[in-house]
CSV table of C-alpha atoms in Angstrom, one decimal:
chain,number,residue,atom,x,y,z
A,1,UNK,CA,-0.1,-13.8,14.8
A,2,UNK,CA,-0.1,-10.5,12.7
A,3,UNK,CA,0.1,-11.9,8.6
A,4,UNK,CA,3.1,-9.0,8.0
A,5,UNK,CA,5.3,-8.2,11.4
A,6,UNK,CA,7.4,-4.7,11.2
A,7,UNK,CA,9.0,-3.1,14.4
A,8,UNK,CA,7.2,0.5,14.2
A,9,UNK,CA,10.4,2.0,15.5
A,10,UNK,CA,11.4,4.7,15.4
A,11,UNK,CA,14.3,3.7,13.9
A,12,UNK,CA,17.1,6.9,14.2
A,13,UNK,CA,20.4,6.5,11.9
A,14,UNK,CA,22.8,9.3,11.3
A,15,UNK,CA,23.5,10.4,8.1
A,16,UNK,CA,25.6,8.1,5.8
A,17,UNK,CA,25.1,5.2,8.4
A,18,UNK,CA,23.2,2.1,7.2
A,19,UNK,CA,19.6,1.3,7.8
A,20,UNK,CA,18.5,-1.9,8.0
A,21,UNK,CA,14.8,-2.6,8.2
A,22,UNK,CA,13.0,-6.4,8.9
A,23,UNK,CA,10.2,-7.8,8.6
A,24,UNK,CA,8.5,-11.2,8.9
A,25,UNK,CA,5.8,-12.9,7.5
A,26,UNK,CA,3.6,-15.8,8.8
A,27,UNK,CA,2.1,-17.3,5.5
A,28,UNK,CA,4.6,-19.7,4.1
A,29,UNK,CA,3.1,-19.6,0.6
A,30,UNK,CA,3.9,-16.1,0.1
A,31,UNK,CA,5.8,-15.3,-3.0
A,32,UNK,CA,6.6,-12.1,-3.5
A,33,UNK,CA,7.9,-9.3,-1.4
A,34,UNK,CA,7.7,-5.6,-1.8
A,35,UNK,CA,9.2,-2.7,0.0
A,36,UNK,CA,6.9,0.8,0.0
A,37,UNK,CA,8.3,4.5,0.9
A,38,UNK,CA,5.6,6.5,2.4
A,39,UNK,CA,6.1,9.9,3.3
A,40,UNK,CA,4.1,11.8,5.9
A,41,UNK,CA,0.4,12.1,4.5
A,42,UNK,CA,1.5,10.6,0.4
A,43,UNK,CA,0.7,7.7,-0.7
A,44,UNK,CA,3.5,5.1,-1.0
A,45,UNK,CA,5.8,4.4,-3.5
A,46,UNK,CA,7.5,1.3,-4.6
A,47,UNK,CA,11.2,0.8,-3.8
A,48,UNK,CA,11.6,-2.7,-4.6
A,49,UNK,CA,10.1,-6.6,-5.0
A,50,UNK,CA,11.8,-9.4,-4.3
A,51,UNK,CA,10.9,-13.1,-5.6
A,52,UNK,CA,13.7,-15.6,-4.8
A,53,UNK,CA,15.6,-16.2,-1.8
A,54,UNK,CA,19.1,-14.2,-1.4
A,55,UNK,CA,19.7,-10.6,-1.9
A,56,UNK,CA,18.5,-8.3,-4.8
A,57,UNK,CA,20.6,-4.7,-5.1
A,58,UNK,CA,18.9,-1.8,-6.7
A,59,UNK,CA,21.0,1.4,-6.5
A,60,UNK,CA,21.8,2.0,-2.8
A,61,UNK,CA,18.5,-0.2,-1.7
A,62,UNK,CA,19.4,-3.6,-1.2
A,63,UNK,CA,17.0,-6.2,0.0
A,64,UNK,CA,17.1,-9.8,1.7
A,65,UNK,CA,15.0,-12.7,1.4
A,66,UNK,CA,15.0,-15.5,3.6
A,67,UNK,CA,11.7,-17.5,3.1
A,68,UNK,CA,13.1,-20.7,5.2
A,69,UNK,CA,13.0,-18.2,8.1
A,70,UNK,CA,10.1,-16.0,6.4
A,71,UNK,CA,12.1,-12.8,7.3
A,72,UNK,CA,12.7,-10.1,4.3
A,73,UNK,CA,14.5,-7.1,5.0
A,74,UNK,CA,15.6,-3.7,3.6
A,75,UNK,CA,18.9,-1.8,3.5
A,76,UNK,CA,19.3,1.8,2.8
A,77,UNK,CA,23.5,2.1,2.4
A,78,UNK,CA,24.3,5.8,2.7
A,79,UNK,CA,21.0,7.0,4.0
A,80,UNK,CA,20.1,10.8,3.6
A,81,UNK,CA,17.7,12.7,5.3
A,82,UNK,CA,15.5,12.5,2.4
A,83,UNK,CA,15.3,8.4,3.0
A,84,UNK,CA,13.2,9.9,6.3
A,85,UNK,CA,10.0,8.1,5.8
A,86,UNK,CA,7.8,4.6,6.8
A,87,UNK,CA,8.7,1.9,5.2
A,88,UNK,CA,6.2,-0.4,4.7
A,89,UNK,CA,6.6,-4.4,4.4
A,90,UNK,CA,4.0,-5.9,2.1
A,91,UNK,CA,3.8,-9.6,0.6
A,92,UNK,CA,1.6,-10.8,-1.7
A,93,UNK,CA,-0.6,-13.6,-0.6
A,94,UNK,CA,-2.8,-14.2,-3.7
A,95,UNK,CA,-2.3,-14.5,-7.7
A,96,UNK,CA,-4.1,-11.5,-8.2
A,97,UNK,CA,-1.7,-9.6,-6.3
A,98,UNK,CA,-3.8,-8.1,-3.5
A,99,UNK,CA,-1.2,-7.0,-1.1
A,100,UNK,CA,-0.7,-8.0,2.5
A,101,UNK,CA,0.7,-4.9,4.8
A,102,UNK,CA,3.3,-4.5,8.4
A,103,UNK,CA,2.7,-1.2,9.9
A,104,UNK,CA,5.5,0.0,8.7
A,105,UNK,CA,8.9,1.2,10.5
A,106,UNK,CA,9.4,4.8,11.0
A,107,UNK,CA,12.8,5.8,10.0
A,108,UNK,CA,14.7,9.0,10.7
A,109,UNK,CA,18.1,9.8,9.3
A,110,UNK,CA,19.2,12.7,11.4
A,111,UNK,CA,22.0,14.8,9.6
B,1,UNK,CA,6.6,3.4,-14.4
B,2,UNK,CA,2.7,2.9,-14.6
B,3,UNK,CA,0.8,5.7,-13.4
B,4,UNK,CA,-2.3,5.2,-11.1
B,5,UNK,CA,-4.0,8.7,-10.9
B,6,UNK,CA,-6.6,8.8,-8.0
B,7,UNK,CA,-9.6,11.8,-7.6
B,8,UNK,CA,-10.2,14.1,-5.8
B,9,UNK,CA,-6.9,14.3,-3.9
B,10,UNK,CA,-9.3,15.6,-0.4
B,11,UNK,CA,-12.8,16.0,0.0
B,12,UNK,CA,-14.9,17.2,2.8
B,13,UNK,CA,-18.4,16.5,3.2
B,14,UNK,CA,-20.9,16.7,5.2
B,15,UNK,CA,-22.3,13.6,7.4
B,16,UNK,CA,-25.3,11.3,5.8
B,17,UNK,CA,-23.8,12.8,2.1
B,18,UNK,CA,-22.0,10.2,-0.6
B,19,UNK,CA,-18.5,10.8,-1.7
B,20,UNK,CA,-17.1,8.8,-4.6
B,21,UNK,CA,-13.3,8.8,-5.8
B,22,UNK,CA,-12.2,7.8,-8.8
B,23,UNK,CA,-9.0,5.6,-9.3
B,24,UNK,CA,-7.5,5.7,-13.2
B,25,UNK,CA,-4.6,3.4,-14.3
B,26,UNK,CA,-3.4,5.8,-17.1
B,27,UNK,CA,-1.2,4.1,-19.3
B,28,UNK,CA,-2.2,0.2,-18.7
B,29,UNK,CA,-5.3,-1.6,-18.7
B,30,UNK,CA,-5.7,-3.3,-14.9
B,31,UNK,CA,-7.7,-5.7,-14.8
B,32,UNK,CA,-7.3,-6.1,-11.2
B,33,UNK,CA,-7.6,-2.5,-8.3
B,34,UNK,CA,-7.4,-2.7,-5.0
B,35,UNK,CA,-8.9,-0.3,-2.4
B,36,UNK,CA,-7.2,0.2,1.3
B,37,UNK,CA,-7.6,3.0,4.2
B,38,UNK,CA,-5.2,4.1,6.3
B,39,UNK,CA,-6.0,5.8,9.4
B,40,UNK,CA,-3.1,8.0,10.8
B,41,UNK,CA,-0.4,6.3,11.7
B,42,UNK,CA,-1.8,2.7,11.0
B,43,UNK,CA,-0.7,0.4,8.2
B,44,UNK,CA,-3.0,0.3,5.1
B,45,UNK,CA,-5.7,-2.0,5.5
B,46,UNK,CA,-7.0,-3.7,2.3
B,47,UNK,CA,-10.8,-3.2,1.9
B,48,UNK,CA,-11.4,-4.5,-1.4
B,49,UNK,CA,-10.3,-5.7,-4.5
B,50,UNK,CA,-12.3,-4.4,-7.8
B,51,UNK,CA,-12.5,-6.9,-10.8
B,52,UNK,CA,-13.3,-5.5,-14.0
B,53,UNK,CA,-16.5,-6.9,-14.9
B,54,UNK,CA,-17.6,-8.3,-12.2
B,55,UNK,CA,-18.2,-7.8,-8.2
B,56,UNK,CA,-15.7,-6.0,-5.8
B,57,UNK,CA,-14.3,-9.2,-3.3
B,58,UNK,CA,-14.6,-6.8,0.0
B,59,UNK,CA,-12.5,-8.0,2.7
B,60,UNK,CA,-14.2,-9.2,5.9
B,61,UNK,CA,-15.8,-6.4,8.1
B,62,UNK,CA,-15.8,-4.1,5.2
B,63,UNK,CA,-19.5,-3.2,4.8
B,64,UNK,CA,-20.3,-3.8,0.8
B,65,UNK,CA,-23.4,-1.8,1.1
B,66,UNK,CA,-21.8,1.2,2.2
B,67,UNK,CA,-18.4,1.3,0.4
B,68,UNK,CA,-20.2,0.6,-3.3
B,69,UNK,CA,-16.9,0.0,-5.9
B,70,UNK,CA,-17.5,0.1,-9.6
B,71,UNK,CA,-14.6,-1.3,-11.8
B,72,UNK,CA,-16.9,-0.5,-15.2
B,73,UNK,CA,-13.8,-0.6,-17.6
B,74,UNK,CA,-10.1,-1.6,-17.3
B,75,UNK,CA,-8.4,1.5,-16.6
B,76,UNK,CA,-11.2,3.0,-14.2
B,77,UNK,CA,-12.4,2.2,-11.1
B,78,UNK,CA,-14.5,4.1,-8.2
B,79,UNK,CA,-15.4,3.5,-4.8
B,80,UNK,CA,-18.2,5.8,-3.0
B,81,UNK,CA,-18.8,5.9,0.8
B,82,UNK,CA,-22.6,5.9,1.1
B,83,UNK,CA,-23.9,8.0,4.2
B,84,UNK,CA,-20.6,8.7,5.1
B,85,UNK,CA,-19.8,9.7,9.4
B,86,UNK,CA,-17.1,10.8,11.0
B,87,UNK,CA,-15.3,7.8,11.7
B,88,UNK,CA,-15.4,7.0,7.8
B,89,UNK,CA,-12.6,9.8,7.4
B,90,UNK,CA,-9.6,8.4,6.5
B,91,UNK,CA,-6.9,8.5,3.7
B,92,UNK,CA,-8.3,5.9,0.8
B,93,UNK,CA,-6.0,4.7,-1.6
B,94,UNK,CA,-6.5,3.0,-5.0
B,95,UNK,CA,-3.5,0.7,-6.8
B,96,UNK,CA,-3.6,-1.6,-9.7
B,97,UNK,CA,-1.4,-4.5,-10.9
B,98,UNK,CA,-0.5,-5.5,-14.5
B,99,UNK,CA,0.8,-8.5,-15.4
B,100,UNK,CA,3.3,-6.8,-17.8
B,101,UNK,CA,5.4,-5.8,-14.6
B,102,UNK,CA,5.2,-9.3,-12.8
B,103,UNK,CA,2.0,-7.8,-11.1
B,104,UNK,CA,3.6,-5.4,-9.2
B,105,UNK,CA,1.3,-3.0,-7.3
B,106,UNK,CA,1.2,0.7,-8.7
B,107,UNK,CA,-0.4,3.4,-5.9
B,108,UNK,CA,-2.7,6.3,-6.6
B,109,UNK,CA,-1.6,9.5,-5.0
B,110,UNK,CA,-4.0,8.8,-2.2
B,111,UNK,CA,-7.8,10.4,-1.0
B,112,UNK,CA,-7.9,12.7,2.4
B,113,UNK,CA,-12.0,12.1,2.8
B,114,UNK,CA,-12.8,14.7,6.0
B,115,UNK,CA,-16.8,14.0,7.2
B,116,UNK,CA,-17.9,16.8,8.9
């Protein structure tokens, strides 16, 4: 079993829909979760963390922790063509914070 | 934010020649960089991660001998692909973690290496 599952998609929402992105993890010790943007050929950027189970808002970014389950997700409210881009799943699986990477799930808001 | 700054942005070199990038966390100290490649369209595979002070912990089926990483101070780190080939071209990218932001990762814009 992969460490970080994403589905690759691509995922295709129009404009102003919600997106809503998953992804699962098989080491149960894991304690922090990030969500990455990465744009065709960049490198990626942070969106958000998450630590503690439940949801965590940031803007129109919300994400959802579920570590019973070991599922996090990602929800882009209002997406925009500009939200067009892989986002990549990573968890942390050490203290010194060497990350863990899914694929990533290709997302395409069409407008 | 803090600011990972990675150099050059793209090289090309010829096969059997050394690159080295650099990877500068510009306004923290990081005691701790990491080192991934990403082929096109695949995820971003760790290679390495760079302790100042002390030996690079390469991740297994990373060759140590021919990715060399040098974490020589706390804001600089580099990582040179010894007789690089063909299948060594990838994009390499450099991040850091502080402690001051819960040690959240920080990524460098990222290094298009082309071996010709």
């Amino acid at each position: 079993q992969k460490e970080v599952e994403q589905n690759s998609g691509p995922l295709s929402v129009p404009e102003g829909a919600i997106a809503s992105l998953n992804c699962t993890y098989s080491d149960r010790g894991s304690q922090s979760f990030f969500w990455y943007r990465q744009y065709s050929g960049k490198s990626p950027e942070l969106i958000m963390f998450i630590y503690s189970n439940g949801d965590k808002e940031d803007g129109r970014f919300t994400a959802q922790l579920n570590k019973a389950s070991q599922y996090v997700s990602l929800l882009i409210r209002d997406s925009q063509p500009s939200d067009s881009a892989t986002y990549l799943c990573a968890v942390n699986r050490g203290s010194q914070g060497n990350l863990i990477f899914g694929k990533g799930t290709k997302l395409s808001v069409k407008p | 934010g803090a600011v990972v700054s990675q150099h050059p942005s793209w090289v090309i070199c010829k096969s059997g020649t050394s690159v080295k990038i650099e990877c500068r966390s510009l306004d923290f100290q990081a005691t701790t960089m990491f080192w991934y490649r990403q082929f096109p369209k695949q995820s971003l595979m760790l290679m390495a991660t760079s302790n100042e002070g002390s030996k690079a912990t390469y991740e297994q089926g990373v060759e140590k001998d021919k990715f060399l990483i040098n974490h020589a101070s706390l804001t600089l780190s580099t990582l040179t692909v010894t007789s690089a080939h063909p299948e060594d071209s990838s994009f390499y990218i450099c991040s850091a973690s502080t402690a001051s932001s819960g040690n959240t990762i920080y990524f460098g814009e990222g290094s298009w290496l082309t071996v010709v």
